[in-house]
Amino acid sequence: MLNRPNWLRPALLEPLLAHQERLNNRNDVEQDEDGYFLYDLDYLEQHLSSLMQQDVIKLWFAVKANPLSRVIKTLAQQGFNFDVASQGELTQVLAQDVPADRILNTGPAKSKRQIKAFLEQGVRTFVVESLNQLQWLNDAASELSCQPQVLLRVQLQWEEGEKNPLGGNEVTAFGLSCQAWQTIKVSDFPALNINGLHIFQWGNMLSNERMFELWSQMVSPLLSLAEQLGMTLEVLDLGGGLGVDYLQTGKGLRWEKIVADLAKIKARAGVSELWLELGRFAVAEMGYYVTSVVDRKENFQHQQLVLAGGINHLIRPAITEQPFPVTMIRESAASPVYFDLHGPLCTSLDKLGTLAIASDVAVDDQLIFGLAGAYGFTESMPFFLCHQIAAEYVLQQGKIEQVRSAQPASWYLR
Ligand SMILES: *Cc1c(COP(=O)(O)O)cnc(C)c1O
C-alpha cells in the first residue's frame, strides 16, 4: 500500500473506488460527469461532535460555506445554529426543519423589505451592519410586535504607525466604525434588544497564538464602545476565520487551545455568551472534488494537465491563489512531478494550481482534490462556456449516495 495524503480519509477509499468503478462502467455518455463533489458525512459527524464538546462557545455555521441540504441536516443534528445572509440561504435552512430561533441573519445587504420578511419567517437574531438596518429593524419589529436580539457589527481601524493586528486597514462594507456607532443611543430603539457586538475582519488563520493575540486586541475597543452606547454587553460574536491548511504546510489550529483562549476572552469581556460562526473550519475537511484528465502535454517546459472540470466547479484557487491539495485516485509508484492544472474554460484564469502528481498520470485518470467541503460548488462560476453543473454526493454510513446528478447546460439555458 502506498502512502496516501493524510487529508484523504482511509475509510473513504473503498467506497470511492467502487463508486468510480460504477461511473466508469456506465455506457450512457449523457450521464458522464465532468466533475463531482463528495462530502464525507461520517467524518463530518465526528468532527462536529468534537467541536461541540465544550461549553465556552456557542457555535453557528456560516451557511455560505456549504448550503447542501444533507450538510445542513448533519450540522443541525450535532447542535449547530445557522448564520444566513440571504433569503435563499434562509429558505434552504428552514427547509431542513431547522427552527427559526436557531437562525441568525448577518450581511451588509439587508434591505428594509428583507428585514421584515425575515422577521415574518420567525428570525429573531440579527447582526446589524448599518444605521439604516437598525432603524428598519426597529420599525419592522414594532409593527410586528416582537423584540429581536441585535448585535452591532463593528469594523476597527488602527492609527498609522500603531502596531496593526489586522495587517492592513482595508475599509469594507462589513459593519461600521466605532465613531459611526457612537452616534446612536440604544434607548432610541425600544423595539430591539441590543445586547451584543460582532467583529470579524481576518481570514484563514492558522496560528493559535496569532488568533489569540488578535482577539485580545479587540476586547478593549469593544468594551469602550459598549460603555459609550449605554448597552449591557452580554454577547460577543467573533465571526469565523479559523483556518484550514490548504497549502499543506503542517500548520493548523488546535481546537482545545481555541476553547481555552476563548474562555479567557469571554472572562475579560465579561460576557455571558461567546459566539463563533464557523465556515471552513467546520466543513472544509469533509469535502472532496473529483474530476478527470482530458489531455496532457508539455509546453515551454511546463507539464500541463487539462481537466474536465476547473473553476466552473471550483473557483477558490483562482481568486485566492491557494490551491486545494490533489492526488490521483489510482495508486501509482511513479515519483511525483509538478503539473500545471488547467480547467476547461477558455480563459487563463481557469487554473486549479501547480501541484505534484505521480509522473505517470495519463488521459482519463481521475484526480481527487481535498479540503473542498467549503467554498466549492456554490462559490464557483458554473455557467461560463456551458459546461455541466457538478454533481454532489455524500458518504453516509459507508455508502455513497447522489444528492444531485450532474446537469447539462440545457438545464439553465433559455
Ligand atoms: C463567511 C463568514 C463566516 C465564515 O468564515 P470562515 O472563514 O469560512 O470561517 C463567518 N461569519 C461571517 C459573518 C461570514 O461572512
GROMACS .gro file of C-alpha atoms and ligand atoms in nm:
model
  429
    1MET     CA    1   0.000   0.000   0.000
    2LEU     CA    2   0.145   0.336  -0.098
    3ASN     CA    3   0.124   0.644   0.112
    4ARG     CA    4  -0.193   0.837   0.062
    5PRO     CA    5  -0.205   1.204   0.166
    6ASN     CA    6  -0.346   1.242   0.517
    7TRP     CA    7  -0.637   1.459   0.401
    8LEU     CA    8  -0.773   1.153   0.218
    9ARG     CA    9  -0.953   0.957   0.487
   10PRO     CA   10  -0.872   0.582   0.457
   11ALA     CA   11  -1.235   0.483   0.524
   12LEU     CA   12  -1.333   0.678   0.213
   13LEU     CA   13  -1.113   0.481  -0.026
   14GLU     CA   14  -1.310   0.162  -0.068
   15PRO     CA   15  -1.649   0.323  -0.132
   16LEU     CA   16  -1.481   0.582  -0.355
   17LEU     CA   17  -1.309   0.321  -0.572
   18ALA     CA   18  -1.632   0.122  -0.602
   19HIS     CA   19  -1.822   0.441  -0.692
   20GLN     CA   20  -1.565   0.536  -0.952
   21GLU     CA   21  -1.584   0.185  -1.099
   22ARG     CA   22  -1.962   0.220  -1.135
   23LEU     CA   23  -1.923   0.558  -1.306
   24ASN     CA   24  -1.656   0.424  -1.544
   25ASN     CA   25  -1.872   0.129  -1.647
   26ARG     CA   26  -2.178   0.332  -1.731
   27ASN     CA   27  -2.231   0.333  -2.105
   28ASP     CA   28  -2.478   0.620  -2.119
   29VAL     CA   29  -2.250   0.901  -2.238
   30GLU     CA   30  -2.519   1.155  -2.149
   31GLN     CA   31  -2.460   1.067  -1.786
   32ASP     CA   32  -2.083   1.120  -1.795
   33GLU     CA   33  -1.973   1.353  -1.523
   34ASP     CA   34  -1.718   1.629  -1.579
   35GLY     CA   35  -1.668   1.656  -1.207
   36TYR     CA   36  -1.839   1.586  -0.878
   37PHE     CA   37  -1.824   1.679  -0.511
   38LEU     CA   38  -1.823   1.412  -0.244
   39TYR     CA   39  -1.892   1.500   0.120
   40ASP     CA   40  -1.789   1.254   0.389
   41LEU     CA   41  -2.075   1.298   0.637
   42ASP     CA   42  -1.942   1.015   0.856
   43TYR     CA   43  -1.630   1.220   0.914
   44LEU     CA   44  -1.829   1.544   0.944
   45GLU     CA   45  -2.040   1.399   1.223
   46GLN     CA   46  -1.732   1.301   1.426
   47HIS     CA   47  -1.563   1.634   1.362
   48LEU     CA   48  -1.867   1.842   1.462
   49SER     CA   49  -1.924   1.635   1.769
   50SER     CA   50  -1.567   1.708   1.883
   51LEU     CA   51  -1.626   2.081   1.824
   52MET     CA   52  -1.938   2.059   2.041
   53GLN     CA   53  -1.752   1.902   2.338
   54GLN     CA   54  -1.721   2.231   2.530
   55ASP     CA   55  -1.944   2.485   2.700
   56VAL     CA   56  -1.749   2.803   2.626
   57ILE     CA   57  -1.858   2.882   2.271
   58LYS     CA   58  -2.200   2.886   2.108
   59LEU     CA   59  -2.145   2.759   1.754
   60TRP     CA   60  -2.314   2.880   1.440
   61PHE     CA   61  -2.249   2.760   1.086
   62ALA     CA   62  -2.189   3.024   0.817
   63VAL     CA   63  -2.420   2.871   0.557
   64LYS     CA   64  -2.238   3.029   0.263
   65ALA     CA   65  -1.953   2.779   0.315
   66ASN     CA   66  -2.176   2.487   0.207
   67PRO     CA   67  -2.554   2.510   0.182
   68LEU     CA   68  -2.620   2.150   0.070
   69SER     CA   69  -2.929   2.005   0.244
   70ARG     CA   70  -2.753   1.697   0.383
   71VAL     CA   71  -2.467   1.907   0.518
   72ILE     CA   72  -2.710   2.142   0.695
   73LYS     CA   73  -2.901   1.846   0.839
   74THR     CA   74  -2.580   1.695   0.979
   75LEU     CA   75  -2.484   2.027   1.139
   76ALA     CA   76  -2.834   2.070   1.284
   77GLN     CA   77  -2.828   1.721   1.435
   78GLN     CA   78  -2.496   1.796   1.601
   79GLY     CA   79  -2.640   2.109   1.765
   80PHE     CA   80  -2.506   2.384   1.541
   81ASN     CA   81  -2.706   2.701   1.481
   82PHE     CA   82  -2.710   2.879   1.145
   83ASP     CA   83  -2.590   3.214   1.013
   84VAL     CA   84  -2.771   3.307   0.691
   85ALA     CA   85  -2.706   3.606   0.466
   86SER     CA   86  -2.980   3.583   0.205
   87GLN     CA   87  -3.340   3.472   0.154
   88GLY     CA   88  -3.208   3.175  -0.045
   89GLU     CA   89  -2.997   3.056   0.250
   90LEU     CA   90  -3.284   3.113   0.494
   91THR     CA   91  -3.527   2.913   0.279
   92GLN     CA   92  -3.275   2.629   0.248
   93VAL     CA   93  -3.210   2.611   0.624
   94LEU     CA   94  -3.583   2.627   0.712
   95ALA     CA   95  -3.648   2.354   0.453
   96GLN     CA   96  -3.423   2.122   0.657
   97ASP     CA   97  -3.663   2.163   0.954
   98VAL     CA   98  -3.428   2.391   1.147
   99PRO     CA   99  -3.643   2.611   1.371
  100ALA     CA  100  -3.613   2.986   1.306
  101ASP     CA  101  -3.493   3.050   1.662
  102ARG     CA  102  -3.169   2.874   1.570
  103ILE     CA  103  -3.102   3.114   1.282
  104LEU     CA  104  -2.926   3.448   1.278
  105ASN     CA  105  -2.900   3.696   0.994
  106THR     CA  106  -2.571   3.866   0.907
  107GLY     CA  107  -2.474   4.063   0.595
  108PRO     CA  108  -2.430   4.419   0.468
  109ALA     CA  109  -2.711   4.390   0.210
  110LYS     CA  110  -3.024   4.367   0.422
  111SER     CA  111  -3.298   4.571   0.260
  112LYS     CA  112  -3.596   4.707   0.452
  113ARG     CA  113  -3.812   4.452   0.274
  114GLN     CA  114  -3.579   4.160   0.357
  115ILE     CA  115  -3.559   4.255   0.725
  116LYS     CA  116  -3.937   4.248   0.754
  117ALA     CA  117  -3.961   3.922   0.559
  118PHE     CA  118  -3.702   3.756   0.790
  119LEU     CA  119  -3.899   3.866   1.098
  120GLU     CA  120  -4.218   3.729   0.942
  121GLN     CA  121  -4.039   3.397   0.890
  122GLY     CA  122  -3.950   3.385   1.260
  123VAL     CA  123  -3.587   3.500   1.265
  124ARG     CA  124  -3.521   3.684   1.593
  125THR     CA  125  -3.144   3.734   1.594
  126PHE     CA  126  -2.974   3.992   1.374
  127VAL     CA  127  -2.621   4.119   1.328
  128VAL     CA  128  -2.687   4.476   1.220
  129GLU     CA  129  -2.436   4.640   0.987
  130SER     CA  130  -2.563   4.997   0.931
  131LEU     CA  131  -2.773   5.272   1.087
  132ASN     CA  132  -3.041   5.212   0.823
  133GLN     CA  133  -3.060   4.841   0.911
  134LEU     CA  134  -3.102   4.935   1.276
  135GLN     CA  135  -3.385   5.177   1.205
  136TRP     CA  136  -3.560   4.941   0.959
  137LEU     CA  137  -3.537   4.652   1.204
  138ASN     CA  138  -3.676   4.868   1.486
  139ASP     CA  139  -3.966   4.982   1.264
  140ALA     CA  140  -4.049   4.631   1.141
  141ALA     CA  141  -4.022   4.482   1.493
  142SER     CA  142  -4.259   4.737   1.643
  143GLU     CA  143  -4.502   4.682   1.355
  144LEU     CA  144  -4.491   4.305   1.413
  145SER     CA  145  -4.481   4.338   1.795
  146CYS     CA  146  -4.168   4.137   1.855
  147GLN     CA  147  -3.834   4.218   2.014
  148PRO     CA  148  -3.541   4.072   1.818
  149GLN     CA  149  -3.196   4.037   1.967
  150VAL     CA  150  -2.940   4.260   1.798
  151LEU     CA  151  -2.562   4.253   1.774
  152LEU     CA  152  -2.392   4.556   1.624
  153ARG     CA  153  -2.118   4.473   1.376
  154VAL     CA  154  -1.803   4.674   1.440
  155GLN     CA  155  -1.519   4.744   1.199
  156LEU     CA  156  -1.192   4.853   1.360
  157GLN     CA  157  -0.904   5.052   1.215
  158TRP     CA  158  -0.562   5.119   1.362
  159GLU     CA  159  -0.389   5.459   1.351
  160GLU     CA  160  -0.091   5.495   1.116
  161GLY     CA  161   0.225   5.386   1.294
  162GLU     CA  162   0.043   5.180   1.555
  163LYS     CA  163   0.109   4.809   1.556
  164ASN     CA  164  -0.176   4.690   1.337
  165PRO     CA  165  -0.301   4.348   1.441
  166LEU     CA  166  -0.502   4.316   1.121
  167GLY     CA  167  -0.202   4.373   0.896
  168GLY     CA  168  -0.391   4.632   0.694
  169ASN     CA  169  -0.667   4.889   0.710
  170GLU     CA  170  -0.886   4.798   0.415
  171VAL     CA  171  -1.230   4.955   0.454
  172THR     CA  172  -1.505   4.704   0.375
  173ALA     CA  173  -1.886   4.711   0.373
  174PHE     CA  174  -1.900   4.490   0.682
  175GLY     CA  175  -2.034   4.680   0.981
  176LEU     CA  176  -1.947   5.033   1.093
  177SER     CA  177  -1.666   5.211   1.276
  178CYS     CA  178  -1.695   5.281   1.650
  179GLN     CA  179  -1.737   5.650   1.565
  180ALA     CA  180  -2.038   5.577   1.349
  181TRP     CA  181  -2.199   5.353   1.614
  182GLN     CA  182  -2.134   5.614   1.884
  183THR     CA  183  -2.391   5.842   1.720
  184ILE     CA  184  -2.676   5.618   1.842
  185LYS     CA  185  -2.833   5.554   2.180
  186VAL     CA  186  -2.971   5.207   2.241
  187SER     CA  187  -3.271   5.362   2.414
  188ASP     CA  188  -3.375   5.514   2.079
  189PHE     CA  189  -3.458   5.162   1.955
  190PRO     CA  190  -3.713   5.037   2.207
  191ALA     CA  191  -3.832   4.751   1.985
  192LEU     CA  192  -3.484   4.595   1.988
  193ASN     CA  193  -3.283   4.409   2.247
  194ILE     CA  194  -2.936   4.540   2.155
  195ASN     CA  195  -2.707   4.331   2.374
  196GLY     CA  196  -2.411   4.221   2.167
  197LEU     CA  197  -2.122   4.318   1.944
  198HIS     CA  198  -1.988   4.134   1.642
  199ILE     CA  199  -1.644   4.166   1.492
  200PHE     CA  200  -1.480   3.963   1.216
  201GLN     CA  201  -1.211   4.103   0.990
  202TRP     CA  202  -0.949   3.830   0.947
  203GLY     CA  203  -0.927   3.519   0.731
  204ASN     CA  204  -0.791   3.163   0.731
  205MET     CA  205  -0.585   3.199   1.050
  206LEU     CA  206  -0.355   2.901   1.108
  207SER     CA  207  -0.180   3.001   1.431
  208ASN     CA  208  -0.338   2.972   1.776
  209GLU     CA  209  -0.101   3.239   1.912
  210ARG     CA  210  -0.179   3.491   1.640
  211MET     CA  211  -0.553   3.425   1.662
  212PHE     CA  212  -0.548   3.480   2.040
  213GLU     CA  213  -0.341   3.798   2.005
  214LEU     CA  214  -0.588   3.933   1.751
  215TRP     CA  215  -0.895   3.853   1.963
  216SER     CA  216  -0.723   4.002   2.268
  217GLN     CA  217  -0.672   4.335   2.091
  218MET     CA  218  -1.043   4.355   2.009
  219VAL     CA  219  -1.164   4.341   2.367
  220SER     CA  220  -1.083   4.688   2.494
  221PRO     CA  221  -1.215   4.891   2.196
  222LEU     CA  222  -1.534   4.684   2.205
  223LEU     CA  223  -1.581   4.731   2.580
  224SER     CA  224  -1.538   5.110   2.547
  225LEU     CA  225  -1.790   5.118   2.265
  226ALA     CA  226  -2.047   4.925   2.468
  227GLU     CA  227  -2.000   5.164   2.756
  228GLN     CA  228  -2.035   5.473   2.535
  229LEU     CA  229  -2.355   5.332   2.386
  230GLY     CA  230  -2.500   5.256   2.726
  231MET     CA  231  -2.555   4.894   2.632
  232THR     CA  232  -2.517   4.589   2.852
  233LEU     CA  233  -2.271   4.370   2.665
  234GLU     CA  234  -2.398   4.014   2.703
  235VAL     CA  235  -2.288   3.858   2.374
  236LEU     CA  236  -1.959   3.880   2.190
  237ASP     CA  237  -1.956   3.729   1.840
  238LEU     CA  238  -1.608   3.680   1.690
  239GLY     CA  239  -1.723   3.560   1.348
  240GLY     CA  240  -1.521   3.292   1.165
  241GLY     CA  241  -1.180   3.290   1.001
  242LEU     CA  242  -1.042   2.979   1.174
  243GLY     CA  243  -0.807   2.845   0.911
  244VAL     CA  244  -0.762   2.530   0.710
  245ASP     CA  245  -0.417   2.420   0.591
  246TYR     CA  246  -0.488   2.433   0.215
  247LEU     CA  247  -0.117   2.456   0.131
  248GLN     CA  248  -0.031   2.154   0.349
  249THR     CA  249   0.234   2.342   0.544
  250GLY     CA  250   0.176   2.131   0.855
  251LYS     CA  251   0.044   2.433   1.047
  252GLY     CA  252  -0.302   2.439   1.192
  253LEU     CA  253  -0.518   2.539   1.486
  254ARG     CA  254  -0.575   2.317   1.786
  255TRP     CA  255  -0.942   2.330   1.888
  256GLU     CA  256  -0.873   2.267   2.261
  257LYS     CA  257  -0.644   2.572   2.259
  258ILE     CA  258  -0.908   2.783   2.082
  259VAL     CA  259  -1.158   2.686   2.351
  260ALA     CA  260  -0.913   2.769   2.633
  261ASP     CA  261  -0.821   3.102   2.472
  262LEU     CA  262  -1.183   3.199   2.416
  263ALA     CA  263  -1.264   3.118   2.778
  264LYS     CA  264  -1.010   3.388   2.869
  265ILE     CA  265  -1.153   3.636   2.616
  266LYS     CA  266  -1.503   3.566   2.746
  267ALA     CA  267  -1.394   3.637   3.104
  268ARG     CA  268  -1.206   3.955   3.008
  269ALA     CA  269  -1.503   4.085   2.811
  270GLY     CA  270  -1.736   3.991   3.098
  271VAL     CA  271  -1.994   3.846   2.857
  272SER     CA  272  -2.225   3.556   2.931
  273GLU     CA  273  -2.216   3.426   2.573
  274LEU     CA  274  -1.936   3.398   2.322
  275TRP     CA  275  -2.031   3.307   1.965
  276LEU     CA  276  -1.838   3.190   1.658
  277GLU     CA  277  -1.982   3.135   1.312
  278LEU     CA  278  -1.762   2.872   1.154
  279GLY     CA  279  -1.742   2.819   0.781
  280ARG     CA  280  -1.438   2.631   0.654
  281PHE     CA  281  -1.322   2.508   0.995
  282ALA     CA  282  -1.648   2.314   1.024
  283VAL     CA  283  -1.682   2.167   0.675
  284ALA     CA  284  -1.369   2.203   0.455
  285GLU     CA  285  -1.204   1.876   0.558
  286MET     CA  286  -1.505   1.657   0.490
  287GLY     CA  287  -1.526   1.755   0.122
  288TYR     CA  288  -1.360   1.633  -0.197
  289TYR     CA  289  -1.383   1.726  -0.562
  290VAL     CA  290  -1.318   1.464  -0.831
  291THR     CA  291  -1.252   1.529  -1.199
  292SER     CA  292  -1.070   1.358  -1.484
  293VAL     CA  293  -0.774   1.434  -1.705
  294VAL     CA  294  -0.880   1.530  -2.060
  295ASP     CA  295  -0.535   1.600  -2.200
  296ARG     CA  296  -0.171   1.604  -2.106
  297LYS     CA  297   0.104   1.797  -2.281
  298GLU     CA  298   0.440   1.966  -2.234
  299ASN     CA  299   0.452   2.335  -2.317
  300PHE     CA  300   0.760   2.556  -2.274
  301GLN     CA  301   0.898   2.307  -2.019
  302HIS     CA  302   0.570   2.309  -1.826
  303GLN     CA  303   0.396   1.980  -1.769
  304GLN     CA  304   0.030   2.058  -1.826
  305LEU     CA  305  -0.284   1.865  -1.748
  306VAL     CA  306  -0.615   1.985  -1.888
  307LEU     CA  307  -0.904   1.873  -1.668
  308ALA     CA  308  -1.273   1.815  -1.738
  309GLY     CA  309  -1.367   2.048  -1.451
  310GLY     CA  310  -1.192   2.365  -1.334
  311ILE     CA  311  -1.303   2.697  -1.191
  312ASN     CA  312  -1.651   2.634  -1.332
  313HIS     CA  313  -1.679   2.390  -1.037
  314LEU     CA  314  -1.411   2.516  -0.800
  315ILE     CA  315  -1.311   2.880  -0.833
  316ARG     CA  316  -1.140   2.933  -0.498
  317PRO     CA  317  -0.779   2.864  -0.614
  318ALA     CA  318  -0.810   3.130  -0.886
  319ILE     CA  319  -0.929   3.404  -0.651
  320THR     CA  320  -0.709   3.324  -0.350
  321GLU     CA  321  -0.401   3.166  -0.510
  322GLN     CA  322  -0.443   2.881  -0.262
  323PRO     CA  323  -0.486   2.552  -0.446
  324PHE     CA  324  -0.671   2.258  -0.296
  325PRO     CA  325  -0.435   1.962  -0.240
  326VAL     CA  326  -0.466   1.690  -0.503
  327THR     CA  327  -0.375   1.328  -0.573
  328MET     CA  328  -0.458   1.065  -0.832
  329ILE     CA  329  -0.731   0.821  -0.732
  330ARG     CA  330  -0.547   0.520  -0.871
  331GLU     CA  331  -0.233   0.420  -0.690
  332SER     CA  332   0.099   0.479  -0.859
  333ALA     CA  333   0.460   0.413  -0.763
  334ALA     CA  334   0.588   0.676  -1.008
  335SER     CA  335   0.765   0.968  -0.848
  336PRO     CA  336   0.571   1.293  -0.828
  337VAL     CA  337   0.636   1.587  -1.060
  338TYR     CA  338   0.475   1.931  -1.079
  339PHE     CA  339   0.189   1.982  -1.320
  340ASP     CA  340   0.000   2.297  -1.410
  341LEU     CA  341  -0.365   2.200  -1.365
  342HIS     CA  342  -0.588   2.377  -1.615
  343GLY     CA  343  -0.965   2.359  -1.637
  344PRO     CA  344  -1.191   2.355  -1.945
  345LEU     CA  345  -1.276   2.727  -1.966
  346CYS     CA  346  -1.124   2.940  -2.240
  347THR     CA  347  -0.957   3.184  -2.004
  348SER     CA  348  -0.613   3.170  -1.846
  349LEU     CA  349  -0.786   3.225  -1.510
  350ASP     CA  350  -0.901   2.864  -1.519
  351LYS     CA  351  -0.621   2.704  -1.321
  352LEU     CA  352  -0.650   2.488  -1.009
  353GLY     CA  353  -0.283   2.525  -0.920
  354THR     CA  354   0.061   2.384  -0.988
  355LEU     CA  355   0.082   2.069  -0.784
  356ALA     CA  356   0.282   1.746  -0.762
  357ILE     CA  357   0.117   1.434  -0.904
  358ALA     CA  358   0.263   1.091  -0.990
  359SER     CA  359   0.452   1.137  -1.318
  360ASP     CA  360   0.263   0.858  -1.496
  361VAL     CA  361  -0.072   1.042  -1.474
  362ALA     CA  362  -0.250   0.998  -1.806
  363VAL     CA  363  -0.561   1.094  -2.004
  364ASP     CA  364  -0.877   0.960  -1.833
  365ASP     CA  365  -0.712   0.929  -1.491
  366GLN     CA  366  -0.922   1.064  -1.207
  367LEU     CA  367  -0.786   1.333  -0.975
  368ILE     CA  368  -0.925   1.397  -0.629
  369PHE     CA  369  -0.888   1.734  -0.455
  370GLY     CA  370  -0.913   1.756  -0.076
  371LEU     CA  371  -1.037   2.018   0.176
  372ALA     CA  372  -1.306   2.109  -0.077
  373GLY     CA  373  -1.608   2.093   0.154
  374ALA     CA  374  -1.624   2.472   0.192
  375TYR     CA  375  -1.646   2.740  -0.078
  376GLY     CA  376  -1.678   2.487  -0.360
  377PHE     CA  377  -1.999   2.423  -0.550
  378THR     CA  378  -2.183   2.750  -0.474
  379GLU     CA  379  -1.882   2.981  -0.490
  380SER     CA  380  -1.783   2.883  -0.843
  381MET     CA  381  -1.876   3.003  -1.195
  382PRO     CA  382  -2.066   2.710  -1.343
  383PHE     CA  383  -2.233   2.887  -1.636
  384PHE     CA  384  -1.933   3.013  -1.832
  385LEU     CA  385  -1.881   2.811  -2.154
  386CYS     CA  386  -2.189   2.600  -2.090
  387HIS     CA  387  -2.021   2.301  -1.930
  388GLN     CA  388  -2.200   2.070  -1.687
  389ILE     CA  389  -2.311   2.164  -1.338
  390ALA     CA  390  -2.114   1.940  -1.097
  391ALA     CA  391  -2.292   1.650  -0.927
  392GLU     CA  392  -2.295   1.627  -0.546
  393TYR     CA  393  -2.266   1.302  -0.350
  394VAL     CA  394  -2.249   1.222   0.020
  395LEU     CA  395  -2.089   0.934   0.204
  396GLN     CA  396  -2.304   0.830   0.499
  397GLN     CA  397  -2.270   0.510   0.699
  398GLY     CA  398  -2.012   0.394   0.448
  399LYS     CA  399  -2.242   0.435   0.147
  400ILE     CA  400  -2.217   0.689  -0.134
  401GLU     CA  401  -2.548   0.848  -0.234
  402GLN     CA  402  -2.621   1.103  -0.502
  403VAL     CA  403  -2.785   1.423  -0.379
  404ARG     CA  404  -2.797   1.592  -0.721
  405SER     CA  405  -2.684   1.449  -1.055
  406ALA     CA  406  -2.467   1.644  -1.299
  407GLN     CA  407  -2.679   1.872  -1.517
  408PRO     CA  408  -2.617   1.979  -1.877
  409ALA     CA  409  -2.625   2.347  -1.976
  410SER     CA  410  -2.973   2.295  -2.124
  411TRP     CA  411  -3.088   2.274  -1.759
  412TYR     CA  412  -3.044   2.652  -1.720
  413LEU     CA  413  -3.003   2.797  -2.072
  414ARG     CA  414  -3.310   2.967  -2.223
  415LIG     C1  415  -1.807   3.390   0.573
  415LIG     C2  416  -1.838   3.426   0.712
  415LIG     C3  417  -1.801   3.340   0.816
  415LIG     C4  418  -1.724   3.213   0.795
  415LIG     O1  419  -1.594   3.235   0.754
  415LIG     P1  420  -1.486   3.117   0.757
  415LIG     O2  421  -1.357   3.190   0.737
  415LIG     O3  422  -1.516   3.023   0.648
  415LIG     O4  423  -1.494   3.054   0.891
  415LIG     C5  424  -1.837   3.375   0.944
  415LIG     N1  425  -1.907   3.489   0.969
  415LIG     C6  426  -1.944   3.574   0.872
  415LIG     C7  427  -2.021   3.694   0.907
  415LIG     C8  428  -1.911   3.545   0.740
  415LIG     O5  429  -1.946   3.630   0.644
   0.00000   0.00000   0.00000
